[in-house]
PDB file of C-alpha atoms in Angstrom:
ATOM      1  CA  MET A   9      -2.088   9.094 -10.202  1.00 89.00           C
ATOM      2  CA  ASP A  10      -4.282   7.583 -12.895  1.00 88.00           C
ATOM      3  CA  ASP A  11      -2.983   4.021 -12.417  1.00 90.00           C
ATOM      4  CA  TYR A  12      -5.459   1.652 -10.832  1.00 94.00           C
ATOM      5  CA  VAL A  13      -5.117   0.275  -7.308  1.00 96.00           C
ATOM      6  CA  CYS A  14      -3.916  -3.332  -7.631  1.00 92.00           C
ATOM      7  CA  GLU A  15      -6.135  -5.889  -5.915  1.00 89.00           C
ATOM      8  CA  HIS A  16      -3.081  -7.958  -4.910  1.00 87.00           C
ATOM      9  CA  PHE A  17      -0.917  -5.483  -3.003  1.00 90.00           C
ATOM     10  CA  GLY A  18       2.331  -7.463  -3.053  1.00 85.00           C
ATOM     11  CA  LYS A  19       2.147  -8.067  -6.787  1.00 86.00           C
ATOM     12  CA  ALA A  20       1.563  -4.456  -7.804  1.00 91.00           C
ATOM     13  CA  GLU A  21       4.105  -3.461 -10.469  1.00 91.00           C
ATOM     14  CA  SER A  22       4.795  -0.210  -8.651  1.00 94.00           C
ATOM     15  CA  PHE A  23       3.780   1.844  -5.645  1.00 95.00           C
ATOM     16  CA  THR A  24       2.810   5.508  -5.874  1.00 96.00           C
ATOM     17  CA  ILE A  25       4.108   7.654  -3.028  1.00 95.00           C
ATOM     18  CA  TYR A  26       2.073  10.846  -2.570  1.00 95.00           C
ATOM     19  CA  ASP A  27       3.000  13.601  -0.135  1.00 94.00           C
ATOM     20  CA  THR A  28      -0.258  15.093   1.167  1.00 90.00           C
ATOM     21  CA  GLU A  29       1.570  18.239   2.324  1.00 92.00           C
ATOM     22  CA  THR A  30       3.520  19.093  -0.840  1.00 94.00           C
ATOM     23  CA  GLY A  31       1.546  17.229  -3.519  1.00 92.00           C
ATOM     24  CA  GLU A  32       4.777  15.565  -4.665  1.00 94.00           C
ATOM     25  CA  VAL A  33       4.310  12.218  -6.434  1.00 94.00           C
ATOM     26  CA  LYS A  34       6.976   9.527  -6.639  1.00 94.00           C
ATOM     27  CA  VAL A  35       6.579   6.093  -8.238  1.00 94.00           C
ATOM     28  CA  VAL A  36       8.598   3.236  -6.744  1.00 92.00           C
ATOM     29  CA  ARG A  37       8.973   0.100  -8.853  1.00 92.00           C
ATOM     30  CA  ASN A  38       8.192  -3.141  -7.014  1.00 91.00           C
ATOM     31  CA  THR A  39      11.513  -4.962  -7.051  1.00 88.00           C
ATOM     32  CA  SER A  40      10.579  -7.314  -4.215  1.00 82.00           C
ATOM     33  CA  GLU A  41      10.823 -11.088  -4.188  1.00 74.00           C
ATOM     34  CA  HIS A  42       7.400 -11.221  -5.880  1.00 67.00           C
ATOM     35  CA  PHE A  43       9.251 -10.109  -9.031  1.00 60.00           C
ATOM     36  CA  GLY A  44      12.473 -12.076  -8.566  1.00 59.00           C
ATOM     37  CA  GLY A  45      14.154  -9.354  -6.518  1.00 62.00           C
ATOM     38  CA  VAL A  46      14.909  -9.178  -2.833  1.00 66.00           C
ATOM     39  CA  GLY A  47      13.035  -7.903   0.172  1.00 78.00           C
ATOM     40  CA  TYR A  48       9.359  -7.292   0.697  1.00 88.00           C
ATOM     41  CA  PRO A  49       7.025  -4.493  -0.446  1.00 91.00           C
ATOM     42  CA  PRO A  50       6.757  -3.009   3.087  1.00 93.00           C
ATOM     43  CA  GLU A  51      10.547  -2.567   3.127  1.00 93.00           C
ATOM     44  CA  LEU A  52      10.475  -0.774  -0.244  1.00 92.00           C
ATOM     45  CA  ILE A  53       7.706   1.538   0.903  1.00 95.00           C
ATOM     46  CA  LYS A  54       9.433   2.258   4.222  1.00 96.00           C
ATOM     47  CA  SER A  55      12.609   3.161   2.308  1.00 94.00           C
ATOM     48  CA  ALA A  56      10.555   5.618   0.225  1.00 93.00           C
ATOM     49  CA  GLY A  57       9.536   7.421   3.426  1.00 94.00           C
ATOM     50  CA  ALA A  58       5.803   6.647   3.509  1.00 96.00           C
ATOM     51  CA  ASP A  59       3.915   6.723   6.810  1.00 95.00           C
ATOM     52  CA  VAL A  60       0.522   5.555   5.465  1.00 97.00           C
ATOM     53  CA  VAL A  61      -0.368   2.875   2.902  1.00 97.00           C
ATOM     54  CA  LEU A  62      -3.662   2.774   1.007  1.00 97.00           C
ATOM     55  CA  CYS A  63      -4.671  -0.523  -0.581  1.00 96.00           C
ATOM     56  CA  SER A  64      -7.568  -2.663  -1.703  1.00 95.00           C
ATOM     57  CA  GLY A  65      -6.572  -5.530   0.573  1.00 92.00           C
ATOM     58  CA  MET A  66      -3.419  -6.969   2.095  1.00 92.00           C
ATOM     59  CA  GLY A  67      -2.135 -10.077   3.811  1.00 88.00           C
ATOM     60  CA  ALA A  68      -1.779 -10.249   7.579  1.00 90.00           C
ATOM     61  CA  ARG A  69       2.029 -10.639   7.413  1.00 89.00           C
ATOM     62  CA  ALA A  70       2.425  -7.471   5.346  1.00 90.00           C
ATOM     63  CA  ILE A  71       0.131  -5.545   7.709  1.00 94.00           C
ATOM     64  CA  ALA A  72       2.210  -6.761  10.673  1.00 93.00           C
ATOM     65  CA  MET A  73       5.446  -5.696   8.959  1.00 94.00           C
ATOM     66  CA  PHE A  74       4.065  -2.222   8.204  1.00 96.00           C
ATOM     67  CA  ARG A  75       2.928  -1.883  11.824  1.00 95.00           C
ATOM     68  CA  ARG A  76       6.434  -2.803  13.036  1.00 96.00           C
ATOM     69  CA  PHE A  77       7.735   0.019  10.820  1.00 97.00           C
ATOM     70  CA  GLY A  78       5.193   2.462  12.275  1.00 97.00           C
ATOM     71  CA  ILE A  79       3.309   2.705   8.965  1.00 97.00           C
ATOM     72  CA  LYS A  80      -0.499   2.697   9.105  1.00 97.00           C
ATOM     73  CA  VAL A  81      -2.416   0.613   6.548  1.00 97.00           C
ATOM     74  CA  TYR A  82      -5.850   1.635   5.267  1.00 97.00           C
ATOM     75  CA  MET A  83      -7.845  -0.916   3.282  1.00 96.00           C
ATOM     76  CA  GLY A  84     -10.827  -0.694   0.975  1.00 95.00           C
ATOM     77  CA  ALA A  85      -9.312   1.582  -1.679  1.00 97.00           C
ATOM     78  CA  SER A  86     -10.605   1.204  -5.220  1.00 96.00           C
ATOM     79  CA  GLY A  87     -10.345   2.882  -8.589  1.00 97.00           C
ATOM     80  CA  THR A  88      -7.305   4.966  -9.438  1.00 97.00           C
ATOM     81  CA  VAL A  89      -4.555   6.129  -7.105  1.00 96.00           C
ATOM     82  CA  ARG A  90      -6.190   9.581  -7.202  1.00 96.00           C
ATOM     83  CA  ASP A  91      -9.525   7.972  -6.180  1.00 98.00           C
ATOM     84  CA  ALA A  92      -7.817   6.133  -3.303  1.00 97.00           C
ATOM     85  CA  ILE A  93      -6.285   9.354  -1.990  1.00 96.00           C
ATOM     86  CA  GLU A  94      -9.670  11.082  -2.150  1.00 97.00           C
ATOM     87  CA  GLN A  95     -11.273   8.112  -0.328  1.00 98.00           C
ATOM     88  CA  PHE A  96      -8.606   8.331   2.388  1.00 96.00           C
ATOM     89  CA  LEU A  97      -8.916  12.092   2.835  1.00 95.00           C
ATOM     90  CA  ALA A  98     -12.718  11.724   3.053  1.00 98.00           C
ATOM     91  CA  GLY A  99     -12.353   9.122   5.837  1.00 97.00           C
ATOM     92  CA  LYS A 100     -13.831   6.308   3.743  1.00 98.00           C
ATOM     93  CA  LEU A 101     -11.034   3.756   4.244  1.00 97.00           C
ATOM     94  CA  VAL A 102     -10.633   1.461   7.245  1.00 95.00           C
ATOM     95  CA  GLU A 103      -7.419   1.303   9.275  1.00 95.00           C
ATOM     96  CA  ALA A 104      -6.249  -2.301   9.141  1.00 93.00           C
ATOM     97  CA  ASP A 105      -4.828  -4.647  11.728  1.00 84.00           C
ATOM     98  CA  GLU A 106      -3.505  -8.176  11.292  1.00 77.00           C
ATOM     99  CA  ALA A 107      -6.915  -9.746  11.972  1.00 76.00           C
ATOM    100  CA  MET A 108      -8.298  -7.993   8.888  1.00 75.00           C
ATOM    101  CA  GLY A 109      -5.569  -9.245   6.560  1.00 71.00           C
ATOM    102  CA  CYS A 110      -6.124 -11.820   3.878  1.00 67.00           C
ATOM    103  CA  SER A 111      -4.856 -15.228   4.944  1.00 57.00           C
ATOM    104  CA  HIS A 112      -4.579 -16.549   1.404  1.00 51.00           C
ATOM    105  CA  HIS A 113      -2.832 -15.480  -1.781  1.00 47.00           C
ATOM    106  CA  HIS A 114      -5.805 -13.999  -3.643  1.00 43.00           C
ATOM    107  CA  HIS A 115      -6.338 -10.536  -2.197  1.00 42.00           C
TER     108      HIS A 115
END
């Protein structure tokens, strides 16, 4: 919860899954193709059971993949994971669509 939100979503070393109902925290290591593995971060996060993703920024393709999975993406998060959750719960993050995604590799 005290890890910082990575500015490049796909290259984050791990993803923190937080259940807003139970307070349960689970950390999922990023084993996607960005790190020599297989698959894409949205697939890893879907497998972990998330229905919302909080991030600093994200590429349009990843946003589209999350939307296909029925997972909402909220952008503009900053600080720690705990900060991002507080920003989300306070309504300070913006729900993303593909048009808002970064079209380059420096998000």
